[in-house]
Every structure is written in structure tokens, then in C-alpha cells.
mmCIF file of C-alpha atoms in Angstrom:
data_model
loop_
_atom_site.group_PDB
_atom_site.id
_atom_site.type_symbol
_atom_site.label_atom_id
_atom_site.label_comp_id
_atom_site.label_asym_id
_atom_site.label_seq_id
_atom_site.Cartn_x
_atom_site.Cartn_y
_atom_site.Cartn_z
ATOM 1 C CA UNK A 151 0.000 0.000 0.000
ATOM 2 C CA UNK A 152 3.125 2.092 0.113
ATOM 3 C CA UNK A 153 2.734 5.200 2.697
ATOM 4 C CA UNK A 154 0.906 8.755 3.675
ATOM 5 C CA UNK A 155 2.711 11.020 4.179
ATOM 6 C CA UNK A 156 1.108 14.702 5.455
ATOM 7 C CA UNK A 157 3.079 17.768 5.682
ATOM 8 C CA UNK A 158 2.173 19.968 8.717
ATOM 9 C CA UNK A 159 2.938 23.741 9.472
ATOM 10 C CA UNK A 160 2.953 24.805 13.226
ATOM 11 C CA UNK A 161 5.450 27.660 12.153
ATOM 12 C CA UNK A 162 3.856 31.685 12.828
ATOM 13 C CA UNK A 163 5.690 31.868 8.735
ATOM 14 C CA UNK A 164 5.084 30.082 5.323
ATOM 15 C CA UNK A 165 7.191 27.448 4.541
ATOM 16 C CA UNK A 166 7.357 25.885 1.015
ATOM 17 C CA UNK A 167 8.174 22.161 1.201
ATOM 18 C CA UNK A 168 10.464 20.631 -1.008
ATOM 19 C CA UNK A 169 10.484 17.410 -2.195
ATOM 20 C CA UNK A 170 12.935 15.101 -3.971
ATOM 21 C CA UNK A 171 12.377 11.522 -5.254
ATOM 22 C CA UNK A 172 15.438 9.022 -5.491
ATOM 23 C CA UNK A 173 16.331 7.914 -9.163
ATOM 24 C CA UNK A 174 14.223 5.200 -9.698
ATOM 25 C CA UNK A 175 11.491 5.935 -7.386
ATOM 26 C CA UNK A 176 7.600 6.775 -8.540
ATOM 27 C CA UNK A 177 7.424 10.650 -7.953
ATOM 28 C CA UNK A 178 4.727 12.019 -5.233
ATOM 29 C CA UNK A 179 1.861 14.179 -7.143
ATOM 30 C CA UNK A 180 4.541 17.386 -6.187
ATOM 31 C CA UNK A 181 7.753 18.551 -6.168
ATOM 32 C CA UNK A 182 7.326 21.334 -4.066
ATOM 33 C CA UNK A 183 4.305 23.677 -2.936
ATOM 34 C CA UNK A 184 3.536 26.459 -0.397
ATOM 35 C CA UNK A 185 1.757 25.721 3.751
ATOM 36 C CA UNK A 186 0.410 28.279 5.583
ATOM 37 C CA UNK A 187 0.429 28.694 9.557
ATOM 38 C CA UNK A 188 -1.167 25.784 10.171
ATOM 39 C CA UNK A 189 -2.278 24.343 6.703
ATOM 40 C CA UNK A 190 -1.407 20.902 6.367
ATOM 41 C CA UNK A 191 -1.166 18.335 2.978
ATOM 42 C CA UNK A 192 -1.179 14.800 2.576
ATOM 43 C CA UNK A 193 0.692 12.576 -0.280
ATOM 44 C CA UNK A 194 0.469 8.770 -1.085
ATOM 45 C CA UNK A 195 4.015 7.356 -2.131
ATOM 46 C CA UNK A 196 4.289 3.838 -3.453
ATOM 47 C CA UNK A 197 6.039 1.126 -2.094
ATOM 48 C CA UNK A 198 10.152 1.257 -2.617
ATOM 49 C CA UNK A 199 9.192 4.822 -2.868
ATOM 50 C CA UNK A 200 12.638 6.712 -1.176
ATOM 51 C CA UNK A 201 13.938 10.696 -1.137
ATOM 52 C CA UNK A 202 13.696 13.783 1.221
ATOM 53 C CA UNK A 203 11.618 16.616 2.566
ATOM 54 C CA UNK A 204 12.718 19.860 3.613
ATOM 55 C CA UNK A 205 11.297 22.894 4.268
ATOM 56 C CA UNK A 206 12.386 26.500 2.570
ATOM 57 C CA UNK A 207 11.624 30.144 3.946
ATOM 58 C CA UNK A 208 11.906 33.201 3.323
ATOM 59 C CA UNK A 209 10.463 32.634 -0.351
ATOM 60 C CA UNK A 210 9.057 35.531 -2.728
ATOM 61 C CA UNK A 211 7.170 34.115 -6.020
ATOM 62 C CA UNK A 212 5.601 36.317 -8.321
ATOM 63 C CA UNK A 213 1.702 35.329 -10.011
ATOM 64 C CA UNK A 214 3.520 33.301 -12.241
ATOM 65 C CA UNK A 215 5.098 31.086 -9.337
ATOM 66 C CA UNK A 216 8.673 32.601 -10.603
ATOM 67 C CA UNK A 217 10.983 33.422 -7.659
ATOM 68 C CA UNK A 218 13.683 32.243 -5.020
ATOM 69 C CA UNK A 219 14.281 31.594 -0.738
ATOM 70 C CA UNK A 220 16.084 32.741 1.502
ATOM 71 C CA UNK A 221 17.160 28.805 3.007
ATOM 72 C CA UNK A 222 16.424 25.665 1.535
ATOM 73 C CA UNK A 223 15.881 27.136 -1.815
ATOM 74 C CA UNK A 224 15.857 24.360 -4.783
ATOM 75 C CA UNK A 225 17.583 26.680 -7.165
ATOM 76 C CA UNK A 226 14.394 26.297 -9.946
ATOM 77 C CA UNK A 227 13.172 29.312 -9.658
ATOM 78 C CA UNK A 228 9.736 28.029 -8.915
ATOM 79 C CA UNK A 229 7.670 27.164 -6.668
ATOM 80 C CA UNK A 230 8.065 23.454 -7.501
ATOM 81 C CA UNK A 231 11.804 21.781 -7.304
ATOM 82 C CA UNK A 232 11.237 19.552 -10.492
ATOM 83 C CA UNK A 233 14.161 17.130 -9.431
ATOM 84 C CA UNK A 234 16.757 19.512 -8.091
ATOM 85 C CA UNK A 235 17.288 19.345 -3.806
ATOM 86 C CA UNK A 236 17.796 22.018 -1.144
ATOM 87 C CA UNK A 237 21.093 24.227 -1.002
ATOM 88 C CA UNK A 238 22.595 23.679 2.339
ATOM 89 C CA UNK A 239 22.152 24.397 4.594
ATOM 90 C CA UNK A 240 18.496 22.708 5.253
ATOM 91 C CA UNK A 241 17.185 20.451 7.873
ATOM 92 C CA UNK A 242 16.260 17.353 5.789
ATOM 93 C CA UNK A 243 13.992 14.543 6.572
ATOM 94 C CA UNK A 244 14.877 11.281 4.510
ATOM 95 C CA UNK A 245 12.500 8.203 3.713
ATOM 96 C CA UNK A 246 13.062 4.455 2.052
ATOM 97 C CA UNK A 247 9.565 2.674 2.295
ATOM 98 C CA UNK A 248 9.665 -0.689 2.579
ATOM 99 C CA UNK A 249 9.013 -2.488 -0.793
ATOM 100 C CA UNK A 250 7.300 -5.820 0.878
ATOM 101 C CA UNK A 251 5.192 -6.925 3.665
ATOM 102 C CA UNK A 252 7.162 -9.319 5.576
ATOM 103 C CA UNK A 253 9.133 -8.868 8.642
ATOM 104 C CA UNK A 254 12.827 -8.721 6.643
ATOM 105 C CA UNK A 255 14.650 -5.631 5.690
ATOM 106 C CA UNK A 256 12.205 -5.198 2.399
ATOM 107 C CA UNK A 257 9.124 -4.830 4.712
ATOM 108 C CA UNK A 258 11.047 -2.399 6.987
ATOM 109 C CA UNK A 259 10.937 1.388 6.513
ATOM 110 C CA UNK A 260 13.909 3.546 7.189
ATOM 111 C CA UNK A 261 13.502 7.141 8.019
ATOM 112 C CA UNK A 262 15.654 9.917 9.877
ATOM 113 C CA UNK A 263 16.393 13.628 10.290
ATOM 114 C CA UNK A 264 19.152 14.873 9.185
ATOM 115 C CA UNK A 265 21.704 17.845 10.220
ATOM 116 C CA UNK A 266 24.590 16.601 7.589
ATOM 117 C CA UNK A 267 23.610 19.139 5.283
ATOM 118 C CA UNK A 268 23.367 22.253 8.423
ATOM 119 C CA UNK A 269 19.564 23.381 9.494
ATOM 120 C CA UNK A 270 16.844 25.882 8.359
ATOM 121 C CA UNK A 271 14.061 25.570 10.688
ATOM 122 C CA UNK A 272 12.826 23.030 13.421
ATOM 123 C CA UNK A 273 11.457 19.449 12.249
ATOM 124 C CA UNK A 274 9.590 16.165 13.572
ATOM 125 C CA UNK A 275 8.630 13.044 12.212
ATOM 126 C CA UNK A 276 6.083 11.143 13.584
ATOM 127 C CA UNK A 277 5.337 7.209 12.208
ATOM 128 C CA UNK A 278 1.486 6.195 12.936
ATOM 129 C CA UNK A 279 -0.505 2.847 12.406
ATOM 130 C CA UNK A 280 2.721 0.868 11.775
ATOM 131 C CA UNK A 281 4.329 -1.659 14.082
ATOM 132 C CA UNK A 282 7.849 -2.306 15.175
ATOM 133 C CA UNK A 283 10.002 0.789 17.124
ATOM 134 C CA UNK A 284 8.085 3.488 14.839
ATOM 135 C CA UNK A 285 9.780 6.589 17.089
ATOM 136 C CA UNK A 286 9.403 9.848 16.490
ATOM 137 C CA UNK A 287 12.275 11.658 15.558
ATOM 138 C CA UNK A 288 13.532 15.427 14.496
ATOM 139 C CA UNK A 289 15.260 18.274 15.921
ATOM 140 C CA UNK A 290 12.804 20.631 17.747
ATOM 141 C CA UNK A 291 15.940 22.606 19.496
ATOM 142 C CA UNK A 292 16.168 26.126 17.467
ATOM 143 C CA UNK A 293 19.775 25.460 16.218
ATOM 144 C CA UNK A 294 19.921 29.296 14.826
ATOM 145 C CA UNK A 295 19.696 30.529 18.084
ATOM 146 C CA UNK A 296 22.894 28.717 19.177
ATOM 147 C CA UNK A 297 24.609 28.308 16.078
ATOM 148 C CA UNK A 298 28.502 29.427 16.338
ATOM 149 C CA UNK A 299 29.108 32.380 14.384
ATOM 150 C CA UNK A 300 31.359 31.071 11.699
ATOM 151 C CA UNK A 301 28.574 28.703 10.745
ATOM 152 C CA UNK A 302 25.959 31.368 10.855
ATOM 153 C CA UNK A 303 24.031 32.029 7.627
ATOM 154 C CA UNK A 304 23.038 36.060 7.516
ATOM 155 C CA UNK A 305 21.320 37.449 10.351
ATOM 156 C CA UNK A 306 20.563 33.677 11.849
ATOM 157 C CA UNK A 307 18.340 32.522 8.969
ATOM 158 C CA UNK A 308 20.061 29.329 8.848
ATOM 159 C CA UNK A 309 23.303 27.421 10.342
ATOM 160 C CA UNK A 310 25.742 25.817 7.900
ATOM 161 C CA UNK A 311 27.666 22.261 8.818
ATOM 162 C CA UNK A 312 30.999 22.255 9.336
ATOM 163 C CA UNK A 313 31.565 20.273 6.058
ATOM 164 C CA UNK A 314 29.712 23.662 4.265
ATOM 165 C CA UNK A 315 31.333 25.844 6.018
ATOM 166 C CA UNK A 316 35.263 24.735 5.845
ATOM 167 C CA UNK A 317 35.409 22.078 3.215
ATOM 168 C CA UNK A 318 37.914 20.017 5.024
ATOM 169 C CA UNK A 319 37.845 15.816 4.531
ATOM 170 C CA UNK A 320 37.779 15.677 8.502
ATOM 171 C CA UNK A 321 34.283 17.638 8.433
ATOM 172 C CA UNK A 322 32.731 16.158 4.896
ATOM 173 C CA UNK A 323 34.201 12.359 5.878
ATOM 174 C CA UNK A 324 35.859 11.978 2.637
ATOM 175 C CA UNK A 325 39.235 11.167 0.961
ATOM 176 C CA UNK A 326 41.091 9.678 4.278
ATOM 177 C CA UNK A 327 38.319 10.254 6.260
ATOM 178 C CA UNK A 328 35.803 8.755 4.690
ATOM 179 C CA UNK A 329 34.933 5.523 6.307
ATOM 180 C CA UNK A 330 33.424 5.072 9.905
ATOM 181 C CA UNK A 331 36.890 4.545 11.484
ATOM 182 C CA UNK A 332 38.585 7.706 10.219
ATOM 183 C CA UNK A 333 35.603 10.178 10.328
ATOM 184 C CA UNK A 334 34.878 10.801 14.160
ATOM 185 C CA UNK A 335 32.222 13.340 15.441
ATOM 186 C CA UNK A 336 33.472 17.096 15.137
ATOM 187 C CA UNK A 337 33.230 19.782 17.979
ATOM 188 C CA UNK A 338 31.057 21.234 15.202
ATOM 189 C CA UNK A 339 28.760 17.949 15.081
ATOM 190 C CA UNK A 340 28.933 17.740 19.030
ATOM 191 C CA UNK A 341 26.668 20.657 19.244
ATOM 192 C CA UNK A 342 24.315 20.139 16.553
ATOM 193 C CA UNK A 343 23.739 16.433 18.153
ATOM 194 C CA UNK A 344 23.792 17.898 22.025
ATOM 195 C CA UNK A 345 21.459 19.946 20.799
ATOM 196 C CA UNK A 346 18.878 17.582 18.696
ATOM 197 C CA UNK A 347 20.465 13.813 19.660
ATOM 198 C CA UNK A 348 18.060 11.982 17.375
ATOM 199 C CA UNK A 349 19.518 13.748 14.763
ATOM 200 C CA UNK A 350 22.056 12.933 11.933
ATOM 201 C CA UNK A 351 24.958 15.357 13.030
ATOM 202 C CA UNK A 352 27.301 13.902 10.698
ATOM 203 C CA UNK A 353 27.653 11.247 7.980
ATOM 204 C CA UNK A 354 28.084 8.184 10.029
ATOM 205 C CA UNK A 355 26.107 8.999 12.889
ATOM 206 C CA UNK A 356 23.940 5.978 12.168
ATOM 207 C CA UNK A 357 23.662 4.635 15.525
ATOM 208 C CA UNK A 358 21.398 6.516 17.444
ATOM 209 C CA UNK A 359 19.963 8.701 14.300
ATOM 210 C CA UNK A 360 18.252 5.862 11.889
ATOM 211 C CA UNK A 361 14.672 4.870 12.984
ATOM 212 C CA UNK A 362 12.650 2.086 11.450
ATOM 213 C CA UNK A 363 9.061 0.727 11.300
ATOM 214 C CA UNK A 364 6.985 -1.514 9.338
ATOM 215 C CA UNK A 365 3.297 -0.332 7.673
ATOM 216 C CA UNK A 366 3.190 3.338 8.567
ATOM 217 C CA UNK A 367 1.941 6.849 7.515
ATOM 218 C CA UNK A 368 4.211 9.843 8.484
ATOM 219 C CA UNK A 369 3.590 13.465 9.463
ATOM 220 C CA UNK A 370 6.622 16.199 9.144
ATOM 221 C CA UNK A 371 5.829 18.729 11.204
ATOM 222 C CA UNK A 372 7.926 22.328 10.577
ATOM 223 C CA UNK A 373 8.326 24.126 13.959
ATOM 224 C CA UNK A 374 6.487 20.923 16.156
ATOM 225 C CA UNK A 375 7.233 22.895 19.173
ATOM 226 C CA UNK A 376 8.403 26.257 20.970
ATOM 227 C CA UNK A 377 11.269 27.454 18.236
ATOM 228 C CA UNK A 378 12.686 29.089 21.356
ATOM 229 C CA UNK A 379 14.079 26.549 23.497
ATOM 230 C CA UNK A 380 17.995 26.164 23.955
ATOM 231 C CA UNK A 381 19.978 23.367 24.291
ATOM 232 C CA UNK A 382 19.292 22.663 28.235
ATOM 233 C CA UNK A 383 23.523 21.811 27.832
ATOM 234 C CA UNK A 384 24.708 25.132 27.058
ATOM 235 C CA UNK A 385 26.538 26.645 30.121
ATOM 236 C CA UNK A 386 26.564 30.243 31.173
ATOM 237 C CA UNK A 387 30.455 30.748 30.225
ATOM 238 C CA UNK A 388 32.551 29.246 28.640
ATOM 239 C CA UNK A 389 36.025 29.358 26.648
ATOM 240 C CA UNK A 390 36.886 29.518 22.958
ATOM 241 C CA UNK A 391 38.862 26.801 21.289
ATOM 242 C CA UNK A 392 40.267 25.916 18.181
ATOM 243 C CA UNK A 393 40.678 23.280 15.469
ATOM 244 C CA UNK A 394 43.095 22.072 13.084
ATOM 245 C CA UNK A 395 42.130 23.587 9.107
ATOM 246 C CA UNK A 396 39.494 25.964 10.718
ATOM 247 C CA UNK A 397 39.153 29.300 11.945
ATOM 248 C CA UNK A 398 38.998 29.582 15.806
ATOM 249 C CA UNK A 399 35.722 28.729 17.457
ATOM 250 C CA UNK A 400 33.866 31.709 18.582
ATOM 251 C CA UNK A 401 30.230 30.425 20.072
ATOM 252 C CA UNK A 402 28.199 33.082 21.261
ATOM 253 C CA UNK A 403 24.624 33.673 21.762
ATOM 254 C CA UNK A 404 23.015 35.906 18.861
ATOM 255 C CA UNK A 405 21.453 38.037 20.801
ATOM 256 C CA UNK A 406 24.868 39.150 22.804
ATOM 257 C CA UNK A 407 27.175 38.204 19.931
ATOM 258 C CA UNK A 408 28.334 41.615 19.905
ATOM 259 C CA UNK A 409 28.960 41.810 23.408
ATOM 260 C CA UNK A 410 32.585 42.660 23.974
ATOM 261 C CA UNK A 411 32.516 41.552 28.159
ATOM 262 C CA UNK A 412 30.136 38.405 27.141
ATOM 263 C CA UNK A 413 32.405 35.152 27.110
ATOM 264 C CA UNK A 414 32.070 32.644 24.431
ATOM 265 C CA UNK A 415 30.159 29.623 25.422
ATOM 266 C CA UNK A 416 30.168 26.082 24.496
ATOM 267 C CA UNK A 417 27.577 23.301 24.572
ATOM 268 C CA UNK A 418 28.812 20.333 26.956
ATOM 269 C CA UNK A 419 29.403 17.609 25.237
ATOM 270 C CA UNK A 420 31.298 19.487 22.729
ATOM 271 C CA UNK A 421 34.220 19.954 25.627
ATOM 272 C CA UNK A 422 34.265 15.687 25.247
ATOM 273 C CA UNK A 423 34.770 15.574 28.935
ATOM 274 C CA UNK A 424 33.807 16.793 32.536
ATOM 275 C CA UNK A 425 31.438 20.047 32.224
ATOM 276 C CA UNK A 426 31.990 20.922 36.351
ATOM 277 C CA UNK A 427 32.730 25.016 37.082
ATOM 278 C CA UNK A 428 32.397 27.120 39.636
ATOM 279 C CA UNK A 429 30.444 30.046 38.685
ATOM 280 C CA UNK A 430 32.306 33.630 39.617
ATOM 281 C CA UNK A 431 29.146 33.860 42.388
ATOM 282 C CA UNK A 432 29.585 31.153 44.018
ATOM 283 C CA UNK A 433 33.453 31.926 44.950
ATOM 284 C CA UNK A 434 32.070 35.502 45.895
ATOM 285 C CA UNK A 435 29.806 34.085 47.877
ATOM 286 C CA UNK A 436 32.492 31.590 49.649
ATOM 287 C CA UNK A 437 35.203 34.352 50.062
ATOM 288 C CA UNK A 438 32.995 36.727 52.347
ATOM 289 C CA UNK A 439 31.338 33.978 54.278
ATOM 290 C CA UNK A 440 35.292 33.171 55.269
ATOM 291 C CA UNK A 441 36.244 37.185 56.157
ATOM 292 C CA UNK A 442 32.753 37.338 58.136
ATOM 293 C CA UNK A 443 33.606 34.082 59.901
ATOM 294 C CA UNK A 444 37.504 35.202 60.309
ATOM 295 C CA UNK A 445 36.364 38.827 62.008
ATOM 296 C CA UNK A 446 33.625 36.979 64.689
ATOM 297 C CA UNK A 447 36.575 34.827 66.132
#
């Protein structure tokens, strides 16, 4: 019977889904099309049906659909993609529907959000009426709100991965890195995935990023929840590193980037290690409760 799939939009903006079906692969009835504040569509996809969603913003189109956005834009200068995908950076949700019924790998769909190619705008994918795992998966976290400046698309519109940003094999996993073993999780990946950790932050983060389920229709919902939560891991301060082939880290908040006496900050697990400070208060605190208990005696 193949699967549903319905497009939802809890955003306060328009977004214009995109879609793109894999070669070989019976296209859904559009390639790309406009939702308003909650609108919502639904498309039937075939079995073996695979390709991605995303969502674009920012978009102008004349009457006669001719036009461009701002992220995620498909480079047709339509409204509908017609084949091409989204220019990173985009948060992208990817599908392979199961071609069979039984319980083996060709009755089993795979489906996951993914980061690889940076992130636009918050997304969710929930499975319904199938059986097996069927989780929901996505990244609500607002990543623009906490994306590190050198990755920063304009004024925070979108946040570019490492591998867009830089170019370097160690970021894009290819050349030497480009297997499992060579290609490890980047400070740069670290956040997007502390952030969002059912997420694809890079290209082999398979593990705890691929979700499967057997049967099901799918909703993608743009902005599922409040776009202005934080990653509960960020820490008040923090210090400013640096890696090899890339300019220095600088992570700061958007709304204080400009801050001069604001210190950087830096997720936790980025650090790859123990996250325990004192705050500056708390040695206040303990340094006059000593000269107040030094002058009673």
C-alpha cells in the first residue's frame, strides 16, 4: 500500500516544502508547494518509494510562481523543485519505504532527520498505524539561536555544517576520512547532536539517528514545538577553542554576539569531557562567608 505522508505547518511563517524523489522511485503528485500557519497536505508514495523533505523560507514568487528563498531554496526558480534538492544548509527529513510486507529488511521502513547538510528551521517526524520501534524523531531545538558564528548564515536565517562551512575531509568524511573509522564526530557535530540527539549530526552517525518501522503513515511537522528553546547543555560561560584547518571557534549567543565583556560559550558535550565550574558567584559568595567568619573569632 506504500505510505501517507502529510506535511504539517505549526510555524507563525510560510514554509514551502520541497520534495525530492530518489532515481528510480515513482514521484509524489509534487515537487514542491507552499503551507500556511497551520495548513497541512497529505501525499500517497508507493512502495520502494525513497527521497527527502525539507522545508524553505523566506520565499518571494511572483503570479507566475517565478521566484527564489532565503534557506532551503531548490535553485528552480519556482515554486516546484522539479528534481533539483535544497542548497545547504536545510534540515532534511529522509525516507526508504519498505518495498514488501514481511518482517525482513524489504518490509522495513527507514527514516531519519538529518543535520549533515546544516539546518533551516525546526522538524519532527512522527510514524502512525505501523508496528515495530516506529519513534518519532527530528530536531525541535532552534539550532539558529545557538549556532557558532562562523557557521551562521546572515542574520541567523540558517546554520551551515561544518563540512559547508570549511570544506575540510575531517568535516565532509571523505578522501582519508571517509569511512566510519577515520571520520569521528566534530566539535562542530557535538553541538548540533547535544542539541537535537536523534539527529544525523554527521555522515556516520547511524547509531542513534536511523529509525525504522513496518506499515506506517508519516507526518513532518515544521516548527512541532516552541522554536525558542535552547539546548538545556549550554553553560553560562565558557572558553573559545580551536581546530586544526578551521578558523577559531567563537560560540556566542546571537542576541549578545556583539557583546565585547560576554564570554564565548560552548555546549557540553562538545568539551568531550567533565562540564563541572564554579560560577564567579559562588566563589564571591564563599570568600565573604570566610572574612565574616575570620572577624567573629
Amino acid at each position: 500500500m506504500g505510505s501517507t505522508f502529510t506535511f504539517k505547518n505549526r510555524c507563525d511563517y510560510n514554509v514551502w516544502p520541497g520534495i525530492l524523489s530518489s532515481a528510480g522511485s515513482t514521484p509524489l503528485d509534487s515537487t514542491g508547494f507552499e503551507l500556511s500557519p497551520g495548513e497541512s497536505r497529505s501525499f500517497q508514495a508507493t512502495p520502494g518509494w525513497s527521497g527527502r523533505f525539507w522545508g524553505r523560507t523566506g520565499c518571494t514568487f511572483d503570479p507566475n510562481g517565478q521566484g527564489s528563498c532565503a534557506t532551503g531554496d531548490c535553485g528552480s526558480n519556482q515554486i516546484s523543485c522539479n528534481g533539483a534538492g535544497a542548497t545547504p544548509p536545510a534540515t532534511l527529513a529522509e525516507f526508504t519505504i519498505g518495498s514488501g510486507s514481511g518482517s525482513g529488511s524489504n518490509g522495513l521502513d527507514f527514516y531519519d532527520v538529518s543535520l549533515v547538510d546544516g539546518y533551516n528551521l525546526p522538524m519532527a517526524v512522527d510514524a502512525s498505524g505501523g508496528t515495530g520501534a516506529c519513534d518519532t524523531t527530528g530536531c525541535v531545538t532552534d539550532l539558529n539561536r545557538i549556532c557558532p558564528a562562523e557557521l551562521r548564515v546572515g542574520n541567523g536565517q540558517a546554520c551551515k555544517s561544518a563540512c559547508e562551512a570549511f570544506g575540510n575531509p575531517e568535516y565532509c568524511c571523505s578522501g582519508s576520512f571517509g569511512s566510519p573509522d577515520t571520520c569521528r564526530p566534530s566539535v562542530y557535530s557535538e553541538i548540533f547532536k547535544s542539541a537535537c540527539p536523534e539527529s544525523y549530526s554527521y555522515a556516520y552517525d547511524d547509531a542513534t539517528s536511523t529509525f525504522t518501522c513496518t506499515g506506517a503513515d508519516y507526518t513532518v511537522t515544521f516548527c512541532p514545538g516552541s522554536t525558542s528553546q535552547k539546548s538545556s547543555s549550554v553553560p553560562a560561560s565558557g572558553t573559545t577553542g580551536t581546530t586544526t584547518n578551521a578558523p577559531p571557534i567563537i560560540l556566542r549567543e546571537p542576541e549578545t554576539a556583539n557583546d565585547p565583556n560576554r564570554s564565548s560559550w560552548l555546549p557540553t558535550l562538545a568539551m568531550g569531557g567533565s562540564s563541572r565550574r564554579i560560577s564567579t558567584n559562588v566563589v564571591r559568595v564563599t570568600l565573604i562567608s570566610f572574612i565574616i567568619y575570620f572577624f567573629q573569632l
